[in-house]
Coordinates of C-alpha atoms (C1' of nucleotides) in Angstrom, one line a residue:
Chain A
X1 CA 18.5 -2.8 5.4
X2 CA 20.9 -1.1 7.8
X3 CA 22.1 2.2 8.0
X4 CA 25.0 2.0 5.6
X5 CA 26.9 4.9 7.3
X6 CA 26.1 3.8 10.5
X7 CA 27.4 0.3 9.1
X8 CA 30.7 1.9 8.5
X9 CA 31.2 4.6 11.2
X10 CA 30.2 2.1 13.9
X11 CA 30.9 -1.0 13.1
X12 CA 31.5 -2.9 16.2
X13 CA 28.7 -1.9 17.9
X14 CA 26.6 -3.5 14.4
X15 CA 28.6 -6.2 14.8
X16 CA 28.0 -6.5 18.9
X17 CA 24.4 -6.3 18.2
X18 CA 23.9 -8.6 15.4
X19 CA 25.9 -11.0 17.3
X20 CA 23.1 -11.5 20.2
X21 CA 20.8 -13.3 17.5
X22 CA 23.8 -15.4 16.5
X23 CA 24.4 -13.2 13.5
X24 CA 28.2 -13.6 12.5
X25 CA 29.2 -10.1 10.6
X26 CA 32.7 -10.3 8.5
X27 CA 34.4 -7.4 10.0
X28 CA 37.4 -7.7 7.6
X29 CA 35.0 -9.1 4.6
X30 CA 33.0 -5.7 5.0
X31 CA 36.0 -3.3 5.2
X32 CA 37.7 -4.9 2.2
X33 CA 34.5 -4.9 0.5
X34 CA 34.4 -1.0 1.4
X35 CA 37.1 -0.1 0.6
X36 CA 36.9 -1.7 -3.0
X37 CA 33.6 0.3 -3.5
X38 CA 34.9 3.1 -2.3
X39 CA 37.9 3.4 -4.7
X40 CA 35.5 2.3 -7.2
X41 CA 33.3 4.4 -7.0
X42 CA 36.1 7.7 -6.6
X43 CA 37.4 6.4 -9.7
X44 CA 34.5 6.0 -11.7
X45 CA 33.2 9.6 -10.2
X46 CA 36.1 11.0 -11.6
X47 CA 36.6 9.9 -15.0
X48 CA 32.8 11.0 -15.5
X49 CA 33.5 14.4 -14.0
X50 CA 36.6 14.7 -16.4
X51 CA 34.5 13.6 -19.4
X52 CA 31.8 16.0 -18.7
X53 CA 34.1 18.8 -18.7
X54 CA 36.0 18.1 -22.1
X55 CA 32.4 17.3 -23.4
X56 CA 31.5 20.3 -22.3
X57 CA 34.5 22.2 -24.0
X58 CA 33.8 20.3 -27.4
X59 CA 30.6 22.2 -27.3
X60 CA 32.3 25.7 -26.2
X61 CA 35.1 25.1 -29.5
X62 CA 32.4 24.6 -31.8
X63 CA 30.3 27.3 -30.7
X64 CA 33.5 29.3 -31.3
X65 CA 34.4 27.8 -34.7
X66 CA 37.2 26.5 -33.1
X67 CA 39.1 22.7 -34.2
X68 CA 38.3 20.3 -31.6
X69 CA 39.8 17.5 -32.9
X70 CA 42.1 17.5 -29.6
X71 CA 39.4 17.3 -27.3
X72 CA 37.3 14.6 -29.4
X73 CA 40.5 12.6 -29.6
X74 CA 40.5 12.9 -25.3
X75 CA 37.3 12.5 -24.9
X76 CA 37.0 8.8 -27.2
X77 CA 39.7 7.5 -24.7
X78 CA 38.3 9.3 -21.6
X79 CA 34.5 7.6 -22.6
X80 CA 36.3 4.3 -23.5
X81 CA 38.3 4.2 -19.4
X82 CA 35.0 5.6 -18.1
X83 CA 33.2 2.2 -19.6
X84 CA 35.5 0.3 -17.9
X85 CA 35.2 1.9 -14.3
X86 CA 32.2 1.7 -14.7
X87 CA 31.7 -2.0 -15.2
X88 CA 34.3 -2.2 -11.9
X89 CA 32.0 0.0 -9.9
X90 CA 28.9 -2.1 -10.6
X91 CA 30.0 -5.5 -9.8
X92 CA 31.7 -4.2 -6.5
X93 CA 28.3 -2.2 -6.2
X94 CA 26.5 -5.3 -6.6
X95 CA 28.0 -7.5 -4.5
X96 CA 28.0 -4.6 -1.8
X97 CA 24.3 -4.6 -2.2
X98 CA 23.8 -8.2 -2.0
X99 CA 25.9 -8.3 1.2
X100 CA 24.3 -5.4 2.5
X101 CA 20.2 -6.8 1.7
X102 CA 21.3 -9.9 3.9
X103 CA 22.3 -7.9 7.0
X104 CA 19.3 -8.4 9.4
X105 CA 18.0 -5.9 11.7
X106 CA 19.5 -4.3 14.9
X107 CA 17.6 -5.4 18.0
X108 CA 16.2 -3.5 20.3
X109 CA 18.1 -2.7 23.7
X110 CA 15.1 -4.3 25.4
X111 CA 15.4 -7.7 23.6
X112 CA 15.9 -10.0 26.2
X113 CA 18.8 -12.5 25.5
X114 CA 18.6 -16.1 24.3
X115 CA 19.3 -18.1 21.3
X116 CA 15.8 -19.7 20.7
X117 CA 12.5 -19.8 21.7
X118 CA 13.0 -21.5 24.7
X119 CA 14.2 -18.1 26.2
X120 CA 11.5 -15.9 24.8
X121 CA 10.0 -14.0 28.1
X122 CA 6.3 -14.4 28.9
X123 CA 5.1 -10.7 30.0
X124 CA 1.5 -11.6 31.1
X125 CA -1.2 -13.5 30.5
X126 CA -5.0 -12.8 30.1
X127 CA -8.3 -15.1 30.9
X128 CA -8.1 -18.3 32.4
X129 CA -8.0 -21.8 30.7
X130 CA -11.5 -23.1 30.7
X131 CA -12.2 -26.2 33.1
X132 CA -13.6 -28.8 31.4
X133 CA -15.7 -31.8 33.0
X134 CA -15.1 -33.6 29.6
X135 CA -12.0 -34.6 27.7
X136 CA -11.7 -31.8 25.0
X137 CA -11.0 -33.0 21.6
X138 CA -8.9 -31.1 19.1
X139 CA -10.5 -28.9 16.1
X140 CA -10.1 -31.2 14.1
X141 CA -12.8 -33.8 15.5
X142 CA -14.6 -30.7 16.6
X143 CA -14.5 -29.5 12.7
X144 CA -15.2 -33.5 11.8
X145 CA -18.5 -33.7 14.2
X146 CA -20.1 -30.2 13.0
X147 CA -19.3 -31.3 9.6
X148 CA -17.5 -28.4 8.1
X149 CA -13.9 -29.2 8.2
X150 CA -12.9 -31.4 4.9
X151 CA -9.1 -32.1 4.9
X152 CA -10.1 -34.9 2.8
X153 CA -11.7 -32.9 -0.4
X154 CA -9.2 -30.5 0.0
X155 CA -6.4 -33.1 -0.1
X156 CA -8.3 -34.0 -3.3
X157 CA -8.1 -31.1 -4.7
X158 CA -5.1 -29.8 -3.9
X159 CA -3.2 -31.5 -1.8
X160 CA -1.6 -31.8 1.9
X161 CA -1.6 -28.2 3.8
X162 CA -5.2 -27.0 2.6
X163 CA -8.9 -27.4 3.9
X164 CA -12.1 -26.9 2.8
X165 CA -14.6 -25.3 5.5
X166 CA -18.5 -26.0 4.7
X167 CA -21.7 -24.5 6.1
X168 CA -21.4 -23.0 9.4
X169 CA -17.7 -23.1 9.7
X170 CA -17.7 -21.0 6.6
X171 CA -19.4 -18.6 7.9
X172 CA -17.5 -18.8 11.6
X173 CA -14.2 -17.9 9.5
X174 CA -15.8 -14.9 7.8
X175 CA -17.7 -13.7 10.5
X176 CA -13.8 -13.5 12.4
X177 CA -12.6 -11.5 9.4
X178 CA -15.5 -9.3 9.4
X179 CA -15.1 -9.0 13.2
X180 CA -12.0 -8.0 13.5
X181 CA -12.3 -5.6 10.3
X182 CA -15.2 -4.0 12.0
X183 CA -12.9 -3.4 15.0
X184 CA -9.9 -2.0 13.6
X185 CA -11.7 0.8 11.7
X186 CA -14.2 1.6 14.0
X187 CA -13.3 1.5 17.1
X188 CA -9.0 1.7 16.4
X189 CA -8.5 4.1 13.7
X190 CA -7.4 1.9 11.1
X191 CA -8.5 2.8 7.5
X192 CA -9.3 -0.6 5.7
X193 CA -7.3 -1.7 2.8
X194 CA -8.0 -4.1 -0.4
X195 CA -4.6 -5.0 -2.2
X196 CA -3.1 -6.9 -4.8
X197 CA -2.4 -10.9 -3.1
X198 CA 0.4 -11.0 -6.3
X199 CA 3.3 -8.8 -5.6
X200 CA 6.5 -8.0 -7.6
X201 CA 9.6 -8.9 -6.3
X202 CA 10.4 -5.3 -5.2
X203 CA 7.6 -5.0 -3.3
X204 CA 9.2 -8.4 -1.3
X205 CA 12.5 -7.2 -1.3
X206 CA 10.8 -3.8 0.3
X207 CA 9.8 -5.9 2.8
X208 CA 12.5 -8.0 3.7
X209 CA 11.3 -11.4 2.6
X210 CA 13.6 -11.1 -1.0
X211 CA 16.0 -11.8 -1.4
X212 CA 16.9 -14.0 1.5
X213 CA 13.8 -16.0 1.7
X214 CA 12.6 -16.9 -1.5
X215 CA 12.0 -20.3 -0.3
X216 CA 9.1 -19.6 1.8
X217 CA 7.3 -17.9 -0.9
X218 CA 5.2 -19.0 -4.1
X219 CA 6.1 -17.7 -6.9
X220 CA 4.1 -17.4 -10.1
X221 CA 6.3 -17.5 -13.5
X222 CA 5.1 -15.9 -16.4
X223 CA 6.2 -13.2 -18.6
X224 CA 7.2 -11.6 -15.3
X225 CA 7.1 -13.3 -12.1
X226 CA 4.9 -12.2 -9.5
X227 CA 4.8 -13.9 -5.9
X228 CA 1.5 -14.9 -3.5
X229 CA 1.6 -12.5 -0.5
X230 CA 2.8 -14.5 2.3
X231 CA 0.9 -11.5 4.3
X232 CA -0.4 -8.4 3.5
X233 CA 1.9 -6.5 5.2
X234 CA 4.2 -7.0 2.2
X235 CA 1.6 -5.1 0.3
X236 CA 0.3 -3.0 2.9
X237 CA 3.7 -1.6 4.2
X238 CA 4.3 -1.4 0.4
X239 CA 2.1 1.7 0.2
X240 CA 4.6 4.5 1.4
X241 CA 7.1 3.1 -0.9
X242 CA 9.4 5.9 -2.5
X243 CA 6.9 8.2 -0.7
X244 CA 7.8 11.4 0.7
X245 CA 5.1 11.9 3.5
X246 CA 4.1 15.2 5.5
X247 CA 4.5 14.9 9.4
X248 CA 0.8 15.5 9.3
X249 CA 0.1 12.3 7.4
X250 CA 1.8 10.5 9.9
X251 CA 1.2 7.9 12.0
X252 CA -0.8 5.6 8.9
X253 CA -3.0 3.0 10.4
X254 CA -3.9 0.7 7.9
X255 CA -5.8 -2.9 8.4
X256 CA -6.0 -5.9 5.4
X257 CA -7.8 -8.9 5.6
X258 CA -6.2 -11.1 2.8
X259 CA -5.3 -14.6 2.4
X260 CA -2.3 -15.5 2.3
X261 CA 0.5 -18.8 1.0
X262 CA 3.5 -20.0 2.3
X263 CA 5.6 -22.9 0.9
X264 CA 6.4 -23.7 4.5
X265 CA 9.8 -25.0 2.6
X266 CA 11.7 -26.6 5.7
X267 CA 8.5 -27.5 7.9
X268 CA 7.9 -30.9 6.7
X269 CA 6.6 -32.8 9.3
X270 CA 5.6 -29.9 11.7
X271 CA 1.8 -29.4 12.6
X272 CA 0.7 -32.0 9.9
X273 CA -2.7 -32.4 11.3
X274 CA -5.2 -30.0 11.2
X275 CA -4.8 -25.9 9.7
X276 CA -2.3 -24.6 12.4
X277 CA -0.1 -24.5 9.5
X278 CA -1.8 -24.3 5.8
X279 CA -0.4 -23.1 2.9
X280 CA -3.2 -20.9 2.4
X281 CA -4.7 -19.0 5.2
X282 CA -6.5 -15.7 6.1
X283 CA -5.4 -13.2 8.4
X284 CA -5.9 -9.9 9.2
X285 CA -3.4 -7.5 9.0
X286 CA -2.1 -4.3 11.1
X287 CA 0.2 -1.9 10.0
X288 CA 1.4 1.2 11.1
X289 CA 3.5 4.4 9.4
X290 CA 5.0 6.8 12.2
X291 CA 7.5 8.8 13.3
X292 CA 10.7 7.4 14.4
X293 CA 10.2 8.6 17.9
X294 CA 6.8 7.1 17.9
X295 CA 7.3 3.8 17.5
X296 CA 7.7 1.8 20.1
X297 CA 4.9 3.5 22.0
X298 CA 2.9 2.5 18.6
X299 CA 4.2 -1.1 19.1
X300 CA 2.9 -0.9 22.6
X301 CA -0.5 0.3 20.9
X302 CA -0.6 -2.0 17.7
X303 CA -0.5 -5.0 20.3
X304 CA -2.8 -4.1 22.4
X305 CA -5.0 -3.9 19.2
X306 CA -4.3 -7.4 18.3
X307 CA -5.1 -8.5 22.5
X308 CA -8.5 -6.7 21.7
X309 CA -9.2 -9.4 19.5
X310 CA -8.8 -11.7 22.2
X311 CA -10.3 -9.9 25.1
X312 CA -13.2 -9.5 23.1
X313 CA -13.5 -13.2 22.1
X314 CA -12.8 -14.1 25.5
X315 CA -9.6 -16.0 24.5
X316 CA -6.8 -16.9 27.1
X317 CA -4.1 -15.7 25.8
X318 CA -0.4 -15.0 27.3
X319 CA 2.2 -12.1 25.0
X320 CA 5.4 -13.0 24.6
X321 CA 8.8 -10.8 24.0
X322 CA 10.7 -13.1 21.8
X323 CA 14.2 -12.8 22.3
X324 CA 17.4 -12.2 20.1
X325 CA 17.7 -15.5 18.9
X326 CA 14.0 -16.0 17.8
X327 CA 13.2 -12.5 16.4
X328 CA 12.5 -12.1 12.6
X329 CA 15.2 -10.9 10.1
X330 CA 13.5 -7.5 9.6
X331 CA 12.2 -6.6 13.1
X332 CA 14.1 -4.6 16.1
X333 CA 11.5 -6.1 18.9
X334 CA 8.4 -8.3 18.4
X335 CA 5.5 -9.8 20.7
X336 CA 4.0 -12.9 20.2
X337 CA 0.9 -13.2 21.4
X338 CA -0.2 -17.1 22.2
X339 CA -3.8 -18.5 22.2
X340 CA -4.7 -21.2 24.5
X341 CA -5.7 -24.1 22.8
X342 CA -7.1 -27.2 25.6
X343 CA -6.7 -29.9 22.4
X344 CA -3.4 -29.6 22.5
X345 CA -2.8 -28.2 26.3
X346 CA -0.5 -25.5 25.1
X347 CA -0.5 -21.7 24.0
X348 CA 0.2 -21.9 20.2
X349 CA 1.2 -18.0 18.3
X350 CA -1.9 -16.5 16.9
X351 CA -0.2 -12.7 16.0
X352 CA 3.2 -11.5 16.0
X353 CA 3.5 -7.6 16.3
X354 CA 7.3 -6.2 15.3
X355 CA 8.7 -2.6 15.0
X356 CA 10.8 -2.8 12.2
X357 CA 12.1 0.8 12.9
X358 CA 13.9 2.1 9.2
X359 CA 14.7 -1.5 7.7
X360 CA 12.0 -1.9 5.9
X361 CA 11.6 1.7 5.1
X362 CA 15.0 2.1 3.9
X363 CA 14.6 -0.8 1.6
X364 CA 11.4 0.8 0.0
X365 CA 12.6 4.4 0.4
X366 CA 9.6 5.5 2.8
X367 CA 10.5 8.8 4.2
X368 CA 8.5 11.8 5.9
X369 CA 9.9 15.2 6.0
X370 CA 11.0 16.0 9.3
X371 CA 10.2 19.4 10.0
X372 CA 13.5 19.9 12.8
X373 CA 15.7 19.0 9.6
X374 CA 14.0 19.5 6.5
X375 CA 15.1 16.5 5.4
X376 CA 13.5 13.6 4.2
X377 CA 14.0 10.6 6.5
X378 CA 13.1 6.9 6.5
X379 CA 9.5 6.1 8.4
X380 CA 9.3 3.6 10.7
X381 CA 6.8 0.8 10.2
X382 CA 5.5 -1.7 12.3
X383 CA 3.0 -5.0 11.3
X384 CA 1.5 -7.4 13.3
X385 CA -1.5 -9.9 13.2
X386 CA -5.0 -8.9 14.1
X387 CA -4.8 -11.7 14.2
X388 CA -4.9 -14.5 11.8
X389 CA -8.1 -16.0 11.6
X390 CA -8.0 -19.9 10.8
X391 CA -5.8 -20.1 14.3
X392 CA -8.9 -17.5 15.8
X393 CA -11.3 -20.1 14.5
X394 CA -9.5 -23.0 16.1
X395 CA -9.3 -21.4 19.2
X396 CA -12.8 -20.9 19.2
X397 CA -13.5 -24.6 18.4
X398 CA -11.5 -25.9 20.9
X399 CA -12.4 -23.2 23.6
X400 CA -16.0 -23.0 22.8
X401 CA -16.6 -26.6 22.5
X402 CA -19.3 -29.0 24.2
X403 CA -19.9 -32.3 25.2
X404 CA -22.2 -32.8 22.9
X405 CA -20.1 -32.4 20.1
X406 CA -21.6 -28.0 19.6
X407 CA -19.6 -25.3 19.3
X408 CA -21.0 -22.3 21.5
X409 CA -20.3 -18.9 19.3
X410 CA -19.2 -16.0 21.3
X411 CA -20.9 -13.2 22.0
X412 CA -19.4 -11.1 20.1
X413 CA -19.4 -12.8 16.7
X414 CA -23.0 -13.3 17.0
X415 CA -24.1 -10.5 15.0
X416 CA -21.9 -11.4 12.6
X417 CA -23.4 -15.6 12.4
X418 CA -27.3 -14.3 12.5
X419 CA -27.7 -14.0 16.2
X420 CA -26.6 -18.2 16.1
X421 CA -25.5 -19.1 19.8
X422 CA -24.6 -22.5 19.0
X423 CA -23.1 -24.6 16.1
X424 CA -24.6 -27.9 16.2
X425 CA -23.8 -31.5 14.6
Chain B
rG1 C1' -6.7 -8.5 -27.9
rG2 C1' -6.7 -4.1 -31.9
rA3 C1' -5.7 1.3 -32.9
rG4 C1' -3.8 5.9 -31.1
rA5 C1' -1.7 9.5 -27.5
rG6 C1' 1.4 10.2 -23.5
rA7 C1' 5.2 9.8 -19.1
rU8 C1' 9.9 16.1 -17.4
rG9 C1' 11.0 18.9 -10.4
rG10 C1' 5.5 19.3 -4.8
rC11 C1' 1.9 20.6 -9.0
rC12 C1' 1.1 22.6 -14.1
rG13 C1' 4.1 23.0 -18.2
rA14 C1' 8.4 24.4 -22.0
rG15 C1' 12.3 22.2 -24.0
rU16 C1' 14.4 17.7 -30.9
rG17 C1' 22.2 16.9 -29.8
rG18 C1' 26.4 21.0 -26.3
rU19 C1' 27.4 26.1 -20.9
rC20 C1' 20.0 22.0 -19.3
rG21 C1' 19.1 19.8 -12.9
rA22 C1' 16.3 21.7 -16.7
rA23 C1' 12.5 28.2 -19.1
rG24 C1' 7.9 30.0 -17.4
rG25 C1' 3.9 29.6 -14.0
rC26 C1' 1.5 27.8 -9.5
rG27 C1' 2.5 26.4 -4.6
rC28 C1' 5.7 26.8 -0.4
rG29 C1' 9.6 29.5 2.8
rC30 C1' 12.4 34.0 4.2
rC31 C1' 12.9 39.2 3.5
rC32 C1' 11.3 44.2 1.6
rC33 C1' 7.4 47.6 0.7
rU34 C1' 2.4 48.8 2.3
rG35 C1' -1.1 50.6 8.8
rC36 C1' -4.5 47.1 8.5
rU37 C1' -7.6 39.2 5.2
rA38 C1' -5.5 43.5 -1.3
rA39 C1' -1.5 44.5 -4.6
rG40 C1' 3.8 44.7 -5.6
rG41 C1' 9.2 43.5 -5.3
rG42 C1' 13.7 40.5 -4.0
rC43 C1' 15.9 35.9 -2.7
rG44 C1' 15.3 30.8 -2.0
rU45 C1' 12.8 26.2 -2.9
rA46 C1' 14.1 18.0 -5.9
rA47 C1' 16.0 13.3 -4.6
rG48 C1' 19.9 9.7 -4.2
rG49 C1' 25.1 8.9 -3.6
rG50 C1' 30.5 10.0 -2.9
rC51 C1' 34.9 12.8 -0.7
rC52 C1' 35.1 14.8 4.7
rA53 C1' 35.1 12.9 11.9
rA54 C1' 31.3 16.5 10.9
rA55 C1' 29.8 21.2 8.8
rA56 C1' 31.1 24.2 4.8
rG57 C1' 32.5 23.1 0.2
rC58 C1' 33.3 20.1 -4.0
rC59 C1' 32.0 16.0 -7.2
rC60 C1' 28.7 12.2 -9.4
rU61 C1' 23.8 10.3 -10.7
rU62 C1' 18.7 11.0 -11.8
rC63 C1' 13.8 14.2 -17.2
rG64 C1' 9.0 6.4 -16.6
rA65 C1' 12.8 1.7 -16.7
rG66 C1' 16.7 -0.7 -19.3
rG67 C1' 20.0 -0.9 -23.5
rG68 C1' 22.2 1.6 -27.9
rU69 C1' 24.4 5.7 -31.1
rU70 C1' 27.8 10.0 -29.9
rC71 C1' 33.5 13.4 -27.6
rG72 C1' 28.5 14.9 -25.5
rA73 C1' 21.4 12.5 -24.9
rA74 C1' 15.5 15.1 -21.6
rU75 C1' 16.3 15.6 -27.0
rC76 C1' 18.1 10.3 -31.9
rC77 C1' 17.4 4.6 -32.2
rC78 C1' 15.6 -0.2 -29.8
rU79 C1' 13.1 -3.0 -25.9
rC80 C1' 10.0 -2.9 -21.8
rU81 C1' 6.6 -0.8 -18.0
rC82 C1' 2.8 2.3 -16.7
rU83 C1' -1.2 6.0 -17.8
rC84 C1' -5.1 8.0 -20.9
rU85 C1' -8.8 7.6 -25.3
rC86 C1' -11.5 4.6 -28.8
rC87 C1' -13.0 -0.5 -30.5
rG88 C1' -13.6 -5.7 -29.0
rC89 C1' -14.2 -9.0 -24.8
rC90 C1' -15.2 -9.7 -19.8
rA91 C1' -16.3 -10.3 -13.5

RNA sequence: GGAGAGAUGGCCGAGUGGUCGAAGGCGCGCCCCUGCUAAGGGCGUAAGGGCCAAAAGCCCUUCGAGGGUUCGAAUCCCUCUCUCUCCGCCA
């Protein structure tokens, strides 16, 4: 969510800005809309204040034994115009709201241009692509040969968009998790977090992803509904909702490893084979609670967390700053980071790290005192990937693979798989 | 699932229809007193929104949430949510 005032004292510059990621704002739609909530809302404020006051003098004439049946007469007609202004207020309030939720995010002055990922700007790349002396195959005949990668049984059971991982490949995808858990906390100052995978839809709408994009998400109906994270920085970031922090509480580091479903609503047809694109995956989640004037030096530091991951895995891997066009709804700035993967001969996103400055703290009314003020002010949050582990583990099979048909486990994960170099057929 | 109790400001806690945004206490801040890590005194101390270019000021909302009764609701009625205790069941 935007800064309302900042909406209406400058709001050409909004409108500039929203404009570079092709985002048309109604100038006149927005000052007729504010002006109707305005008078609204004057209106409304008054009758109540008017009400109050002859209320208030009922109660002062009958203390006094007075007769009030003058006032009560005012105040049945002043309750009954009241109702109605008030009914006016809240549908102009509404529909302010609703315009308002669906405003994304200002970008970042450092955003480079462009309308779609074409023009994203690679800022640097890390480890080479490995030679090989074979043809590499993809994960999936990787998965296939070692025998733990059933798209068939999971097809079965649940149908296109899910796999089943058996044996070693089981514990490959946990030992990433556990890996990159063991990371964060002890070696990045991240305190580890367990949270609910079913949400409400406040918690969503905290978050950005209600209302706008309820197609993406699964949603569970029941007495109330309740949606499937589509990451856990919905309930991660959730955590300082309508929370008041201290500037010594601040920043919050806080890492997740949950699963997590999308509908993938509109990508029919798109990375069909194999589990680039599931409808269930795990991933491991960064998110970060700071000062305003913090974070983009904590975006800086929150990415080169989730490149750890990499380095340490010995992944090539090139970061990306996506530009205007290609930036997410509730982020000012975000990195991409791309693994290489030799099966298909491209880089392919395995995190994206955002600063979402206020937006999402507005929406979920995180604030910190600031102590130059005194007033409470909206955190700024930032999430990214570290980093989603079914792309990890296909990076690894297709990285780490052998003529042979093995899998060679990096060093690193090799306390984690029982000191196991190699995953064999 | 059954029975009961509860939800008030940063915290504790009073308040069953009127001048209550809310006594009192704790905590916190500023000041006074006191020559010294004590005691006492005074003042202040919620959030959200509106009018205003802004400040000051004024106004509105908020006592778990929503609805109702009423001229007027923290207080009465209804529904819901959450918390706690006991029983049952269960990973």
């Amino acid at each position: 969510m935007l800064d309302s005032k900042q909406l209406r004292t400058d709001t050409e510059a909004v409108a500039r800005n929203l404009a570079r990621r092709g985002f048309v704002l109604d100038l006149e739609g927005f000052r007729a809309l504010e002006e109707r909530r305005k008078q609204a809302q004057i209106e409304a404020d008054r009758l109540r204040a008017e009400r109050n006051a002859n209320a208030k003098a009922v109660g002062m004439a009958k203390g006094k034994g007075e007769d009030a049946s003058e006032l009560l007469k005012r105040g049945e007609s002043l309750t009954h115009a009241l109702a109605i202004a008030e009914a006016d207020l809240e549908r102009v309030q509404i529909e302010a709201d609703q315009w308002l939720m669906g405003l994304p995010n200002l970008l970042h002055d450092s955003v480079p241009e462009g309308r779609d990922e074409s023009a994203n700007v690679e800022l640097r790349r890390q480890g080479e692509p490995r030679q090989f002396d074979f043809e590499p195959a993809d994960h999936v005949d990787v998965g296939a040969r070692l025998g733990g990668l059933d798209f068939e049984a999971a097809a079965r059971i649940s149908g296109a968009r899910f796999m089943v991982l058996r044996g070693s490949l089981a514990r490959l995808h946990r030992a990433l998790a556990q890996f990159m858990l063991d990371l964060h906390t002890s070696e990045h100052g991240y305190q580890e977090i367990y949270a609910p995978y079913l949400v409400s839809a406040a918690a969503l709408t905290g978050t950005g992803q209600l209302p706008k994009f309820e197609q993406d998400l699964f949603k569970v109906d029941g007495e109330r509904p309740f949606y499937l994270i589509p990451t856990a920085e919905v309930p991660v970031t959730n955590l300082v909702r309508e929370q008041i922090l201290t500037a010594e509480q601040l920043p919050l580091r806080f890492v997740a490893h949950t699963p997590c479903f999308r509908s993938e609503a509109g990508a029919a047809g798109k990375d069909t084979r194999g589990l680039i694109r599931q409808h269930q995956f795990d991933k491991v989640e960064l998110v970060h609670v700071v000062k305003p004037a913090d974070s983009y030096a904590a975006l800086e530091q929150l990415t080169a967390h989730a490149e750890e991951v990499l380095k340490r895995l010995e992944l090539p891997y090139r970061v990306l700053a996506l530009c205007a066009g290609d930036i997410g709804f509730g982020s000012a700035k975000t990195y991409d980071l791309e693994v290489w993967l030799p099966g298909q001969g491209k880089y392919r996103e395995i995190s994206s790290c955002s600063n979402c400055e206020a937006f999402q703290a507005r929406r979920m009314q995180a604030r910190w005192r600031n102590p130059e003020t005194g007033k409470p002010e909206p955190v700024h949050t930032l999430n990214g990937s570290g980093i989603a582990v079914g792309r990890a583990m296909v990076a690894i099979l297709e990285n780490y693979q052998n003529a042979d048909g093995s899998v060679t486990v990096p060093a690193a994960l090799r306390p984690y798989m029982g000191g196991q170099e190699r995953l064999v057929p």
